[in-house]
Tab-separated table of C-alpha atoms in Angstrom:
chain	number	residue	atom	x	y	z
X	1	UNK	CA	-25.147	-1.361	8.903
X	2	UNK	CA	-24.697	-3.792	11.777
X	3	UNK	CA	-27.691	-2.275	13.585
X	4	UNK	CA	-30.171	-3.249	10.869
X	5	UNK	CA	-32.901	-5.570	12.213
X	6	UNK	CA	-32.421	-9.030	10.646
X	7	UNK	CA	-35.836	-9.552	9.050
X	8	UNK	CA	-34.388	-12.663	7.404
X	9	UNK	CA	-30.890	-14.072	7.546
X	10	UNK	CA	-30.194	-14.209	3.830
X	11	UNK	CA	-28.423	-12.219	1.125
X	12	UNK	CA	-29.450	-12.941	-2.429
X	13	UNK	CA	-27.748	-12.247	-5.711
X	14	UNK	CA	-30.496	-9.732	-6.496
X	15	UNK	CA	-29.867	-7.916	-3.200
X	16	UNK	CA	-26.165	-7.534	-3.973
X	17	UNK	CA	-26.773	-6.539	-7.567
X	18	UNK	CA	-29.161	-3.803	-6.437
X	19	UNK	CA	-26.699	-2.463	-3.852
X	20	UNK	CA	-23.722	-2.401	-6.210
X	21	UNK	CA	-25.813	-0.752	-8.912
X	22	UNK	CA	-26.986	1.860	-6.401
X	23	UNK	CA	-23.412	2.566	-5.299
X	24	UNK	CA	-22.376	2.861	-8.951
X	25	UNK	CA	-25.129	5.395	-9.552
X	26	UNK	CA	-24.070	7.403	-6.491
X	27	UNK	CA	-20.436	7.444	-7.641
X	28	UNK	CA	-21.521	8.442	-11.131
X	29	UNK	CA	-23.333	11.400	-9.582
X	30	UNK	CA	-20.019	12.466	-8.064
X	31	UNK	CA	-18.135	12.181	-11.369
X	32	UNK	CA	-20.879	14.022	-13.260
X	33	UNK	CA	-21.069	16.978	-10.887
X	34	UNK	CA	-17.449	17.389	-9.725
X	35	UNK	CA	-16.272	20.919	-10.520
X	36	UNK	CA	-12.952	20.932	-12.379
X	37	UNK	CA	-12.800	24.709	-11.887
X	38	UNK	CA	-12.331	23.972	-8.179
X	39	UNK	CA	-10.233	20.846	-8.630
X	40	UNK	CA	-7.665	22.415	-10.964
X	41	UNK	CA	-6.537	25.206	-8.562
X	42	UNK	CA	-6.284	22.606	-5.783
X	43	UNK	CA	-4.059	20.444	-7.995
X	44	UNK	CA	-1.872	23.430	-8.919
X	45	UNK	CA	-1.536	24.311	-5.247
X	46	UNK	CA	-0.261	20.858	-4.303
X	47	UNK	CA	2.111	20.894	-7.256
X	48	UNK	CA	3.633	24.279	-6.399
X	49	UNK	CA	4.163	24.268	-2.634
X	50	UNK	CA	7.658	24.043	-1.194
X	51	UNK	CA	6.529	22.543	2.109
X	52	UNK	CA	4.536	19.476	3.129
X	53	UNK	CA	0.917	18.556	2.446
X	54	UNK	CA	-0.761	17.443	5.675
X	55	UNK	CA	-4.226	15.907	5.901
X	56	UNK	CA	-6.665	15.824	8.759
X	57	UNK	CA	-10.119	14.469	9.439
X	58	UNK	CA	-12.308	12.899	12.095
X	59	UNK	CA	-14.047	9.524	12.054
X	60	UNK	CA	-13.991	7.599	8.764
X	61	UNK	CA	-12.377	10.546	6.953
X	62	UNK	CA	-9.324	10.123	9.181
X	63	UNK	CA	-8.635	6.673	7.734
X	64	UNK	CA	-8.052	7.977	4.202
X	65	UNK	CA	-4.936	10.209	4.245
X	66	UNK	CA	-1.367	8.953	4.469
X	67	UNK	CA	0.248	11.944	6.216
X	68	UNK	CA	-2.439	12.390	8.857
X	69	UNK	CA	-2.429	15.126	11.463
X	70	UNK	CA	-4.966	14.237	14.131
X	71	UNK	CA	-6.974	17.368	15.042
X	72	UNK	CA	-6.980	16.350	18.694
X	73	UNK	CA	-3.224	15.744	18.791
X	74	UNK	CA	-2.656	18.955	16.855
X	75	UNK	CA	-4.390	20.940	19.595
X	76	UNK	CA	-2.201	19.211	22.164
X	77	UNK	CA	1.193	20.034	20.686
X	78	UNK	CA	1.482	18.367	17.274
X	79	UNK	CA	0.474	21.580	15.519
X	80	UNK	CA	4.133	22.592	15.797
X	81	UNK	CA	4.680	20.259	12.814
X	82	UNK	CA	3.008	22.886	10.612
X	83	UNK	CA	4.779	25.843	9.038
X	84	UNK	CA	3.855	28.684	6.680
X	85	UNK	CA	5.151	26.718	3.673
X	86	UNK	CA	2.746	23.827	4.312
X	87	UNK	CA	-0.785	23.021	3.188
X	88	UNK	CA	-3.348	21.435	5.481
X	89	UNK	CA	-6.190	19.572	3.749
X	90	UNK	CA	-9.271	19.027	5.914
X	91	UNK	CA	-11.615	16.144	5.010
X	92	UNK	CA	-15.175	16.547	6.261
X	93	UNK	CA	-18.395	15.378	4.641
X	94	UNK	CA	-20.537	17.851	6.561
X	95	UNK	CA	-18.023	20.656	6.945
X	96	UNK	CA	-19.359	21.102	10.447
X	97	UNK	CA	-16.948	18.858	12.355
X	98	UNK	CA	-16.330	20.642	15.627
X	99	UNK	CA	-12.766	19.382	16.095
X	100	UNK	CA	-11.742	20.683	12.669
X	101	UNK	CA	-13.386	24.060	13.220
X	102	UNK	CA	-11.429	24.432	16.470
X	103	UNK	CA	-8.216	23.546	14.648
X	104	UNK	CA	-8.627	26.174	11.901
X	105	UNK	CA	-7.672	29.355	13.840
X	106	UNK	CA	-4.668	27.615	15.405
X	107	UNK	CA	-3.418	26.471	11.992
X	108	UNK	CA	-4.028	29.918	10.510
X	109	UNK	CA	-1.916	31.444	13.271
X	110	UNK	CA	1.009	29.382	11.937
X	111	UNK	CA	0.477	30.708	8.399
X	112	UNK	CA	-0.663	27.376	6.965
X	113	UNK	CA	-2.759	27.381	3.778
X	114	UNK	CA	-6.051	25.594	4.528
X	115	UNK	CA	-8.110	23.575	2.039
X	116	UNK	CA	-11.420	21.933	2.930
X	117	UNK	CA	-12.834	18.967	1.002
X	118	UNK	CA	-16.519	18.842	1.874
X	119	UNK	CA	-19.832	17.554	0.490
X	120	UNK	CA	-22.506	19.767	2.096
X	121	UNK	CA	-22.986	23.127	0.327
X	122	UNK	CA	-22.545	26.309	2.376
X	123	UNK	CA	-20.890	24.548	5.304
X	124	UNK	CA	-18.978	26.494	8.004
X	125	UNK	CA	-15.607	24.817	7.358
X	126	UNK	CA	-15.568	25.925	3.721
X	127	UNK	CA	-16.269	29.462	4.888
X	128	UNK	CA	-13.175	29.701	7.082
X	129	UNK	CA	-10.636	27.902	4.864
X	130	UNK	CA	-8.554	29.512	2.128
X	131	UNK	CA	-9.873	27.108	-0.508
X	132	UNK	CA	-12.719	24.615	-0.750
X	133	UNK	CA	-13.368	21.756	-3.139
X	134	UNK	CA	-16.933	20.484	-3.157
X	135	UNK	CA	-17.163	16.699	-3.445
X	136	UNK	CA	-20.703	16.104	-4.769
X	137	UNK	CA	-22.644	13.557	-2.752
X	138	UNK	CA	-26.218	12.589	-3.590
X	139	UNK	CA	-26.661	10.398	-0.501
X	140	UNK	CA	-25.022	7.540	1.367
X	141	UNK	CA	-25.666	3.969	0.244
X	142	UNK	CA	-26.656	3.254	3.847
X	143	UNK	CA	-30.459	2.767	4.005
X	144	UNK	CA	-30.613	5.429	6.714
X	145	UNK	CA	-28.342	7.796	4.722
X	146	UNK	CA	-26.065	7.879	7.769
X	147	UNK	CA	-23.136	5.425	7.567
X	148	UNK	CA	-20.312	7.049	5.520
X	149	UNK	CA	-19.912	4.362	2.873
X	150	UNK	CA	-20.329	6.472	-0.268
X	151	UNK	CA	-18.778	9.709	0.984
X	152	UNK	CA	-15.564	7.954	2.013
X	153	UNK	CA	-15.415	6.172	-1.359
X	154	UNK	CA	-15.716	9.565	-3.054
X	155	UNK	CA	-12.950	11.045	-0.895
X	156	UNK	CA	-10.685	8.106	-1.720
X	157	UNK	CA	-11.360	8.300	-5.459
X	158	UNK	CA	-10.791	12.066	-5.477
X	159	UNK	CA	-7.523	11.895	-3.517
X	160	UNK	CA	-6.087	9.005	-5.531
X	161	UNK	CA	-6.913	10.679	-8.838
X	162	UNK	CA	-5.222	13.922	-7.763
X	163	UNK	CA	-2.187	11.888	-6.666
X	164	UNK	CA	-1.903	10.317	-10.120
X	165	UNK	CA	-2.241	13.753	-11.725
X	166	UNK	CA	0.659	14.982	-9.576
X	167	UNK	CA	2.756	11.944	-10.522
X	168	UNK	CA	2.264	12.762	-14.200
X	169	UNK	CA	2.924	16.492	-13.732
X	170	UNK	CA	6.183	15.796	-11.893
X	171	UNK	CA	7.250	13.222	-14.522
X	172	UNK	CA	7.736	10.665	-11.772
X	173	UNK	CA	9.847	7.759	-13.005
X	174	UNK	CA	9.445	4.109	-12.087
X	175	UNK	CA	12.793	4.287	-10.306
X	176	UNK	CA	11.658	7.223	-8.163
X	177	UNK	CA	8.377	5.494	-7.441
X	178	UNK	CA	10.183	2.309	-6.444
X	179	UNK	CA	12.539	4.206	-4.125
X	180	UNK	CA	9.487	5.463	-2.223
X	181	UNK	CA	7.854	2.021	-2.209
X	182	UNK	CA	10.662	-0.476	-1.534
X	183	UNK	CA	8.622	-3.209	0.150
X	184	UNK	CA	6.323	-5.849	-1.244
X	185	UNK	CA	5.822	-6.965	-4.812
X	186	UNK	CA	5.751	-3.390	-6.163
X	187	UNK	CA	9.122	-2.443	-4.715
X	188	UNK	CA	10.775	-5.713	-5.662
X	189	UNK	CA	9.579	-5.435	-9.244
X	190	UNK	CA	10.863	-1.864	-9.608
X	191	UNK	CA	14.124	-1.525	-7.734
X	192	UNK	CA	15.483	-4.921	-6.703
X	193	UNK	CA	17.952	-6.661	-8.989
X	194	UNK	CA	19.018	-10.299	-8.800
X	195	UNK	CA	22.259	-9.248	-7.076
X	196	UNK	CA	20.235	-7.573	-4.299
X	197	UNK	CA	18.470	-10.766	-3.223
X	198	UNK	CA	20.751	-13.600	-4.384
X	199	UNK	CA	22.805	-15.652	-1.947
X	200	UNK	CA	26.447	-14.623	-2.002
X	201	UNK	CA	29.417	-16.999	-2.212
X	202	UNK	CA	29.852	-17.434	1.532
X	203	UNK	CA	26.153	-18.260	1.910
X	204	UNK	CA	26.164	-21.039	-0.684
X	205	UNK	CA	26.336	-24.770	0.177
X	206	UNK	CA	29.441	-25.472	-1.919
X	207	UNK	CA	31.473	-28.705	-2.052
X	208	UNK	CA	33.948	-30.497	-4.341
X	209	UNK	CA	33.037	-33.612	-6.305
X	210	UNK	CA	35.531	-35.737	-4.382
X	211	UNK	CA	33.988	-34.895	-0.986
X	212	UNK	CA	32.161	-37.750	0.751
X	213	UNK	CA	28.390	-37.288	0.932
X	214	UNK	CA	28.304	-37.970	4.673
X	215	UNK	CA	30.966	-35.323	5.289
X	216	UNK	CA	28.761	-32.696	3.575
X	217	UNK	CA	25.486	-33.246	5.461
X	218	UNK	CA	25.977	-30.152	7.618
X	219	UNK	CA	26.699	-28.046	4.540
X	220	UNK	CA	23.632	-29.520	2.813
X	221	UNK	CA	21.227	-28.775	5.649
X	222	UNK	CA	22.616	-25.599	7.249
X	223	UNK	CA	22.521	-23.198	4.287
X	224	UNK	CA	18.778	-23.558	3.652
X	225	UNK	CA	19.083	-24.142	-0.098
X	226	UNK	CA	17.946	-27.745	-0.218
X	227	UNK	CA	20.984	-28.802	-2.222
X	228	UNK	CA	24.755	-28.874	-2.533
X	229	UNK	CA	26.460	-27.000	-5.363
X	230	UNK	CA	29.256	-29.190	-6.666
X	231	UNK	CA	32.118	-27.107	-8.111
X	232	UNK	CA	35.556	-27.713	-9.597
X	233	UNK	CA	38.823	-26.076	-8.540
X	234	UNK	CA	37.894	-22.891	-10.409
X	235	UNK	CA	34.484	-22.717	-8.701
X	236	UNK	CA	32.667	-23.530	-11.937
X	237	UNK	CA	29.442	-25.433	-11.322
X	238	UNK	CA	29.640	-29.152	-12.080
X	239	UNK	CA	26.228	-30.190	-10.749
X	240	UNK	CA	23.850	-30.315	-7.803
X	241	UNK	CA	23.081	-32.819	-5.071
X	242	UNK	CA	19.671	-32.255	-3.464
X	243	UNK	CA	17.843	-33.386	-0.330
X	244	UNK	CA	15.868	-35.731	-2.563
X	245	UNK	CA	19.091	-37.174	-4.011
X	246	UNK	CA	20.290	-37.856	-0.468
X	247	UNK	CA	17.122	-39.788	0.392
X	248	UNK	CA	17.221	-41.791	-2.825
X	249	UNK	CA	20.934	-42.591	-2.394
X	250	UNK	CA	20.394	-43.728	1.200
X	251	UNK	CA	17.490	-45.962	0.141
X	252	UNK	CA	19.408	-47.541	-2.724
X	253	UNK	CA	22.890	-47.796	-1.164
X	254	UNK	CA	22.214	-48.307	2.521
X	255	UNK	CA	25.493	-48.329	4.442
X	256	UNK	CA	27.317	-47.929	1.157
X	257	UNK	CA	26.503	-44.216	1.292
X	258	UNK	CA	29.386	-43.752	3.743
X	259	UNK	CA	31.859	-44.439	0.913
X	260	UNK	CA	30.156	-42.490	-1.873
X	261	UNK	CA	31.409	-39.116	-3.011
X	262	UNK	CA	29.123	-36.256	-3.972
X	263	UNK	CA	30.522	-36.328	-7.506
X	264	UNK	CA	29.405	-39.934	-7.988
X	265	UNK	CA	25.767	-39.153	-7.209
X	266	UNK	CA	25.295	-35.512	-8.230
X	267	UNK	CA	23.151	-34.280	-11.128
X	268	UNK	CA	25.647	-32.927	-13.633
């Protein structure tokens, strides 16, 4: 798209509306014409295998899968990752990608089950794989029908939908999902408990109410909590003394702060 001649340097609301509507129509074509008679056996295959599902592709199709086996690296040693219990899914819009066609006989020699996901009918890749799923593509949104902006969207939608179908078929629980996705907001919301992220006793800025404020400045600033936790002899919380309380006390008391205890100024 970057090679388009800039006839005028402007994008209007109407331009965007037309493009998004066109992309919607192209995606609707995919949904309308997708063959479930091909998709269902593919889903059953992924559900039943005892090995690993590997994915491979070239160009934009290589950015979609998670467990990607580069066709070039595969031909230079990485193909040893494949075994007869595995499935190799090959993404290719045209089904004529030379690197993938070269990979096929090598993968077959290792007994791998091969599935092609392609969009051009009667393509050579579909003819040499054990299974093919046709991903219907009317055309690319690109004005030249070249840049893979619709075909990659279709591949992503297809793969994600199959993944959700597998999650449901395996009765995947939230706990299992969280264990496989421990980072970020998703993981924290599913598997982390308060005890997993809370500061423990030795990390807390704790002091007694009779301690002088000036004697507790290191404790106040070094623990990164922004406050002191004032406790009694049984470690029950009496109150807090914050950075803001320190500033206010210093402003109001001046040198008198040297004689003040935390308990006198804390928020109980």
